[in-house]
XYZ file of C-alpha atoms in Angstrom:
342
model
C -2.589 -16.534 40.259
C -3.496 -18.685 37.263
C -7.086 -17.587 37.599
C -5.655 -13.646 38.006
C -3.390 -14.280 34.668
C -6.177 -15.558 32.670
C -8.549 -12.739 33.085
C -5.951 -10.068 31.610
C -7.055 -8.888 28.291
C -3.838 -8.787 27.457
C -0.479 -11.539 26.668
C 0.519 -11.956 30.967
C 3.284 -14.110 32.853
C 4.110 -13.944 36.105
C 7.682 -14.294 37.413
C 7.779 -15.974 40.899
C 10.116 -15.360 43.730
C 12.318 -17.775 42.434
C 13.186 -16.324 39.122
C 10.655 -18.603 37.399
C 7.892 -18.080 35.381
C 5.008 -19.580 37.844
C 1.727 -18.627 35.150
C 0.773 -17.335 31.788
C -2.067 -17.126 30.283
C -3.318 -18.348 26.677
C -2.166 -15.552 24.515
C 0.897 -15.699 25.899
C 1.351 -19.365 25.551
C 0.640 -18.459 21.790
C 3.398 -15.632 22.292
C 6.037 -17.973 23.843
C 4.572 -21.514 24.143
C 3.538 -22.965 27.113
C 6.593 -24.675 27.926
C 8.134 -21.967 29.572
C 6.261 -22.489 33.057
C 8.933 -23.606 35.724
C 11.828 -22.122 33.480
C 14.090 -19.191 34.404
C 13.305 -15.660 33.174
C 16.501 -15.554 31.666
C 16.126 -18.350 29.545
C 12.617 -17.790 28.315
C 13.465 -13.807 27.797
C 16.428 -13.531 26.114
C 16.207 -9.844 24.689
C 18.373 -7.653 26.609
C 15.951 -4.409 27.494
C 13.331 -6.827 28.939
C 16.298 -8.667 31.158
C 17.295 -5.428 32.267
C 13.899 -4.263 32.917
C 13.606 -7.418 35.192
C 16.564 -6.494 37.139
C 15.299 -3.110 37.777
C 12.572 -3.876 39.375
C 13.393 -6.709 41.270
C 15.561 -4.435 42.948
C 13.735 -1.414 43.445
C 10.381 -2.369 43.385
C 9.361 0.404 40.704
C 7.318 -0.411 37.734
C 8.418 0.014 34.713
C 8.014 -0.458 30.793
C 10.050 -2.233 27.989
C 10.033 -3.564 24.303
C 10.085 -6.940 23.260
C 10.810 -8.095 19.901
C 9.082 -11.474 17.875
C 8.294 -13.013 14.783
C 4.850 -14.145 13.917
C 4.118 -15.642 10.646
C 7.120 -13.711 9.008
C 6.001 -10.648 10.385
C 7.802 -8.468 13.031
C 6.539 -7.638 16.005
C 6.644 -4.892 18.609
C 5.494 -5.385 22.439
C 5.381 -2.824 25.109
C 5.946 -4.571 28.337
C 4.781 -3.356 31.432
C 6.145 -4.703 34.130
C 5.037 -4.714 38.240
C 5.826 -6.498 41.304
C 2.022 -7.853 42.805
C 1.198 -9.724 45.769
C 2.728 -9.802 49.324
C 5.382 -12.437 48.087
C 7.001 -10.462 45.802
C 5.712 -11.378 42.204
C 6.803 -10.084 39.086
C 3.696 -9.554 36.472
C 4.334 -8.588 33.075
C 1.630 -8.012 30.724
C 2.299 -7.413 26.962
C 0.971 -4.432 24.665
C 1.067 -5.092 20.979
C 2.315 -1.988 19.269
C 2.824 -3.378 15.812
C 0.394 -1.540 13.685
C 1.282 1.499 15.435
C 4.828 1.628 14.561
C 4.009 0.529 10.837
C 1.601 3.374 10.736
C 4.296 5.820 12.118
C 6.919 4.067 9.823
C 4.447 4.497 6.660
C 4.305 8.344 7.741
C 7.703 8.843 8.231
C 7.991 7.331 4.128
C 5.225 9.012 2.992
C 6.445 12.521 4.185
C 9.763 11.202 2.768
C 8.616 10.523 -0.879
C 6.392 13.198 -1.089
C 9.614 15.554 -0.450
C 11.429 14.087 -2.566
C 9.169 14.047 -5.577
C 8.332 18.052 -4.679
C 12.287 18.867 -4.937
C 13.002 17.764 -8.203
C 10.292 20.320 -9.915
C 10.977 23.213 -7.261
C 14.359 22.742 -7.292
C 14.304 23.278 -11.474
C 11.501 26.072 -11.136
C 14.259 27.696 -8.812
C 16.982 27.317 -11.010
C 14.838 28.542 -14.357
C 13.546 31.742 -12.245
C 16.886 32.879 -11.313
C 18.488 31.977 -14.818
C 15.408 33.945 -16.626
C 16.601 37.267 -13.674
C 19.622 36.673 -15.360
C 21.538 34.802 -17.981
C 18.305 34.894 -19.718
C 16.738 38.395 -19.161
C 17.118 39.218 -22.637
C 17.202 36.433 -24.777
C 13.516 35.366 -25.843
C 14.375 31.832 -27.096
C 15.984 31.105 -23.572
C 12.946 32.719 -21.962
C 10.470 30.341 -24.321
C 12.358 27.326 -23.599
C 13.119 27.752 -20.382
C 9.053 28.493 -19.668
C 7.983 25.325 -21.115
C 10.262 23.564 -19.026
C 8.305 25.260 -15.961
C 5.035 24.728 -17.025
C 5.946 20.814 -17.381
C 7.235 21.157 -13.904
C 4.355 23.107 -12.445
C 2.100 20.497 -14.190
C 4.195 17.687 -12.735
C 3.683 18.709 -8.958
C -0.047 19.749 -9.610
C -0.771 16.313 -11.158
C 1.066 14.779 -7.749
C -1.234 16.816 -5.742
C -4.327 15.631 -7.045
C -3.189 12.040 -7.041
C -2.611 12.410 -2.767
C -5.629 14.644 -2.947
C -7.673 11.500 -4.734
C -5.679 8.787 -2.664
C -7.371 10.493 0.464
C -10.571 10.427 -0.765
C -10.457 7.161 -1.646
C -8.881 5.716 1.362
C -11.440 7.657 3.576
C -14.807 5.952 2.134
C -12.862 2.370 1.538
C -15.252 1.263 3.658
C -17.896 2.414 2.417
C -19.543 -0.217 -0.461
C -20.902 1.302 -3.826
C -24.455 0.388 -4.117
C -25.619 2.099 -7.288
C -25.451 0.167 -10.139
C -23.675 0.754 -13.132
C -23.162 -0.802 -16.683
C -18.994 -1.924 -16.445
C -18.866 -2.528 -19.642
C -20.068 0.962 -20.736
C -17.420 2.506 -18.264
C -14.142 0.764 -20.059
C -15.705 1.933 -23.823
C -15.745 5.150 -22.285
C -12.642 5.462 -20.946
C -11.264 3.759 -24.217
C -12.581 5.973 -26.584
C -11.326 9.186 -24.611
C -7.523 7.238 -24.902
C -7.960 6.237 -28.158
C -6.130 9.617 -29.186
C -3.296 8.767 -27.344
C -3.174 5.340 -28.757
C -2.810 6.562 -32.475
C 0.105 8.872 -31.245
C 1.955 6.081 -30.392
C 0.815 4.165 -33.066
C -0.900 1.332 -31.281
C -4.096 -0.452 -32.104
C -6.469 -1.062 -29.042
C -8.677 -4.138 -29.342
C -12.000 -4.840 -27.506
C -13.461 -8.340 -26.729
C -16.767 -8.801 -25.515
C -17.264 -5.120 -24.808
C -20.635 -4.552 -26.397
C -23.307 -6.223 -24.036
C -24.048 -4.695 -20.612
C -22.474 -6.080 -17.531
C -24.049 -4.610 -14.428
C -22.473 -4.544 -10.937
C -23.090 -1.922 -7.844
C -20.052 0.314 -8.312
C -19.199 3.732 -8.469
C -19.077 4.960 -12.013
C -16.008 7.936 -11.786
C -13.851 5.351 -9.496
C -14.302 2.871 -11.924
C -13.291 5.510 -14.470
C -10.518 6.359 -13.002
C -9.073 2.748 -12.636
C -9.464 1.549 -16.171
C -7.946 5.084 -17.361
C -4.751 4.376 -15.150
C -5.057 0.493 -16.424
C -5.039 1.106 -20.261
C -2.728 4.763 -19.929
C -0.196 2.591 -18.369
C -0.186 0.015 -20.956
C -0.082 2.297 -23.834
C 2.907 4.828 -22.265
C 5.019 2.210 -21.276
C 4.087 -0.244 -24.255
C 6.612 0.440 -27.586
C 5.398 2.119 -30.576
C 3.071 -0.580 -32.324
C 2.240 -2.804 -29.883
C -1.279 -4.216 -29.048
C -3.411 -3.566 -25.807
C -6.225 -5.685 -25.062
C -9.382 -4.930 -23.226
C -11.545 -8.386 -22.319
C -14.403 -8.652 -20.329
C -16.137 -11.564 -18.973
C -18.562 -12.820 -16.818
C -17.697 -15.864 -14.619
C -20.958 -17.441 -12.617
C -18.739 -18.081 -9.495
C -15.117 -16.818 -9.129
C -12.473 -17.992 -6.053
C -11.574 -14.608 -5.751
C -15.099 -13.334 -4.606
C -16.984 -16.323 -3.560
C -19.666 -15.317 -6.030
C -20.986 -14.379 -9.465
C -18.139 -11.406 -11.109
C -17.523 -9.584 -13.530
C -13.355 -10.070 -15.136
C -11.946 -6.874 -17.538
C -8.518 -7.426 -18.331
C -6.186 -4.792 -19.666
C -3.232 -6.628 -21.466
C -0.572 -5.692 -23.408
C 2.620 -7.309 -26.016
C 4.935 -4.506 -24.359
C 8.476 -5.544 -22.833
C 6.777 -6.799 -19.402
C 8.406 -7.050 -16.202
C 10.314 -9.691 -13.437
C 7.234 -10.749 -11.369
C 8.998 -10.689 -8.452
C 8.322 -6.875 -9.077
C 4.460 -7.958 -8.884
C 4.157 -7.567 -5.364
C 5.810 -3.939 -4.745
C 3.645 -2.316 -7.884
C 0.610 -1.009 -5.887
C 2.712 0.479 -3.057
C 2.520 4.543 -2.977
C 5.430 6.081 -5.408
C 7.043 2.622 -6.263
C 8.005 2.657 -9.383
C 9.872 -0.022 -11.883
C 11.472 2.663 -13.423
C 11.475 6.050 -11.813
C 13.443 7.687 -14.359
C 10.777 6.748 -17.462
C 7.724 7.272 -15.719
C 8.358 10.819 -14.235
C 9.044 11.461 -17.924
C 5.644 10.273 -18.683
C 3.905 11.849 -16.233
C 3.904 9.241 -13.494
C 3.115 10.090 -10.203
C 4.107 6.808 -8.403
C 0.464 6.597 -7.045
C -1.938 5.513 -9.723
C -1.946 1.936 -9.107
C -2.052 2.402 -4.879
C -5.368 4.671 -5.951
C -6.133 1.500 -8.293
C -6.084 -0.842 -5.391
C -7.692 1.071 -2.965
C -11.041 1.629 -5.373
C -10.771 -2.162 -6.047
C -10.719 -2.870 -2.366
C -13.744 -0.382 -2.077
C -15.514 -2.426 -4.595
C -14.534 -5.745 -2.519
C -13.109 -7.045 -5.519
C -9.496 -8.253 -6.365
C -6.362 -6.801 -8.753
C -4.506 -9.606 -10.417
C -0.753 -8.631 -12.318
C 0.777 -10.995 -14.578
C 3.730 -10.479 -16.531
C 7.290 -11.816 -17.386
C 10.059 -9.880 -19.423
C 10.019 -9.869 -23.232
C 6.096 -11.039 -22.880
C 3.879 -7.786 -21.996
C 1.681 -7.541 -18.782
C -1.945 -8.783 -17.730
C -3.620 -6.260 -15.381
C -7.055 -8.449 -14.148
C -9.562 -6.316 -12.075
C -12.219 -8.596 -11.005
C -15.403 -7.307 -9.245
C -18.547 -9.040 -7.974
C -21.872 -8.236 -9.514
C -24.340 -9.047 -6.913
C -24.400 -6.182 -3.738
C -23.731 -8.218 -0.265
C -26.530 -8.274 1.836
C-alpha cells in the first residue's frame, strides 16, 4: 500500500479498516506531517465536509468528492478530495486536488467584472441623467444644453480612457512572457516622455528636474511600453503633487544590482508631494485600487495605470520599487537589466 500511495501524482492517505490512517505519501506528509500514521481519521481531519464525506462512504461504498481547507505559508488553500474505498479489505483512499489558483482566478474574475461595472455606472448613469434632462428641463435653454454637454463629453472621455487602459492591460498581460530583445536608448525614452509632460508641469506650476539624463543607457526593451510606464510614473507625480512642488527624474547605472542579479539600469521618478502610509505600498499596483478614488477619477484616473506599470516591468524582468511616507513625497524606482538573458 505504501508503495501504491507513493506513486500517486497527487497528496494520498489511506484510511484502514480500523479508522486509521495506515499510509501517505510525501506530499501529503508536507500537507499534514507525517505523524498522523496510526492516528484516527477524526483526529487528523478535523473539517467537517471531509468527516462527513468519510462517513458516506464507509457506509455505502460510493465514491465521492469533498473540500478541504489549509494554510501554507500564510496563504489559503483549497483541496478537492476524492475519496474511494480500494482493495478487498475495505480501504479508504483519498487523494488531494489542489484547486487554489483556480478559485483565485475565478475570485479575480468575479472582482474584475465587479469594478469594471462599477466604474461604467458612474459615467452612464450621469450620461442618462444629462440626456433625459437636455429632452426636458433643458430643451430650450442653451447654457443648460452647453454645460450640461461638457459634462458628457468628460464622461464619454472617462469610460473611453477606461477602455483603452483594459484594452492595453490585455495586451500587455498576453506577451508578459514574451522578453523585449531590441534595444533601445532608456535614457532617450524618459526625455521623451518628459518633454511631451512638460506642458502639464507648467500648468501646475511645477519645475521638473533631470539628473544624469543626457548620456545613453542601452537595455533590450520595448520602446512604446517603456513610454507608456514613465508617462504614468511622472503624470502621477505631477497630478497628485501640489501646485509648486518638485519631481525628480534620476537615472543610473549600477554594475550589479540584488534585484536582477546583474548589470541595470535605475530611473527614479520622485516627488516633494504629500506622500502616502506605506502600508498602502503593497495594494498600489492592484487593478482599480486607488488611495483616493474620489481625487483620481477627477483627474482622470482609471485605477489601472500602475497594474499596466507592473506588468511591462515584469515583461522587462525587471523590478518596481515604491517608497513614500506622509508629509515626505513618493519614490517610484523602476529598475531594469541591461544585458538580454541568454
Amino acid at each position: 500500500m505504501q508503495h501504491f500511495v507513493d506513486a500517486m501524482p497527487l497528496p494520498a492517505v489511506v484510511i484502514g479498516t480500523d479508522e486509521r490512517v495506515s499510509a501517505l505519501n510525501g506530499q501529503a506528509a508536507q500537507l499534514f506531517g507525517s505523524g498522523i500514521v496510526g492516528r484516527h481519521y477524526i483526529t487528523s481531519f478535523r473539517q467537517p465536509s471531509l468527516l462527513d464525506a468519510i462517513d458516506q462512504i464507509k457506509s455505502d461504498g460510493a465514491a465521492r468528492r469533498a473540500r478541504y481547507l489549509s494554510t501554507e505559508a500564510r496563504r489559503d488553500k483549497t483541496w478537492l478530495v476524492h475519496l474511494a474505498m480500494i482493495g478487498a479489505e475495505g480501504s479508504l483512499l483519498m487523494s488531494f486536488e489542489d484547486l487554489t489558483a483556480t478559485e483565485e482566478a475565478g475570485a479575480m474574475r468575479r472582482d474584475f467584472v465587479a469594478n469594471v461595472s462599477h466604474e461604467l455606472r458612474t459615467p452612464l448613469t450621469a450620461l442618462i441623467g444629462f440626456i433625459e434632462t437636455l429632452r426636458g428641463a433643458a430643451k430650450n435653454d442653451p447654457a443648460a444644453q452647453t454645460r450640461f454637454l461638457e459634462i458628457m463629453e468628460r464622461e464619454a472621455a472617462r469610460m473611453n480612457r477606461l477602455v483603452e487602459d483594459l484594452m492595453c492591460l490585455n495586451r500587455v498581460e498576453s506577451t508578459e512572457r514574451m522578453r523585449p530583445s531590441e534595444i533601445v536608448d532608456l535614457a532617450g525614452v524618459v526625455r521623451s516622455v518628459a518633454n511631451a509632460l512638460e506642458p502639464l508641469a507648467r500648468e501646475r506650476g511645477m519645475a521638473v528636474l533631470r539628473e544624469d539624463l543626457d548620456d545613453a543607457v542601452k537595455i533590450p526593451g520595448d520602446a512604446d511600453q517603456l513610454a507608456q510606464v514613465f508617462t504614468n510614473l511622472i503624470e502621477n507625480a505631477l497630478k497628485y503633487s501640489g501646485q509648486g512642488e518638485t519631481v525628480t527624474l534620476r537615472l543610473e547605472r549600477v554594475d550589479n544590482h540584488p534585484m536582477t542579479r546583474g548589470p541595470a539600469a535605475v530611473l527614479s521618478v520622485s516627488d516633494t508631494g504629500a506622500g502616502f502610509d506605506p502600508a498602502l505600498i503593497p495594494r498600489l499596483t492592484e487593478r482599480f485600487y486607488r488611495i483616493d478614488s474620489h481625487r483620481s477619477r477627477e483627474l482622470g484616473g482609471t485605477g489601472l495605470g500602475l497594474a499596466i506599470v507592473k506588468h511591462i516591468i515584469n515583461r522587462h524582468r525587471g523590478r518596481l520599487r515604491i517608497e513614500s511616507m506622509p508629509g515626505q513625497g513618493a519614490v517610484f524606482t523602476v529598475i531594469l537589466p541591461t544585458e538580454i538573458a541568454q
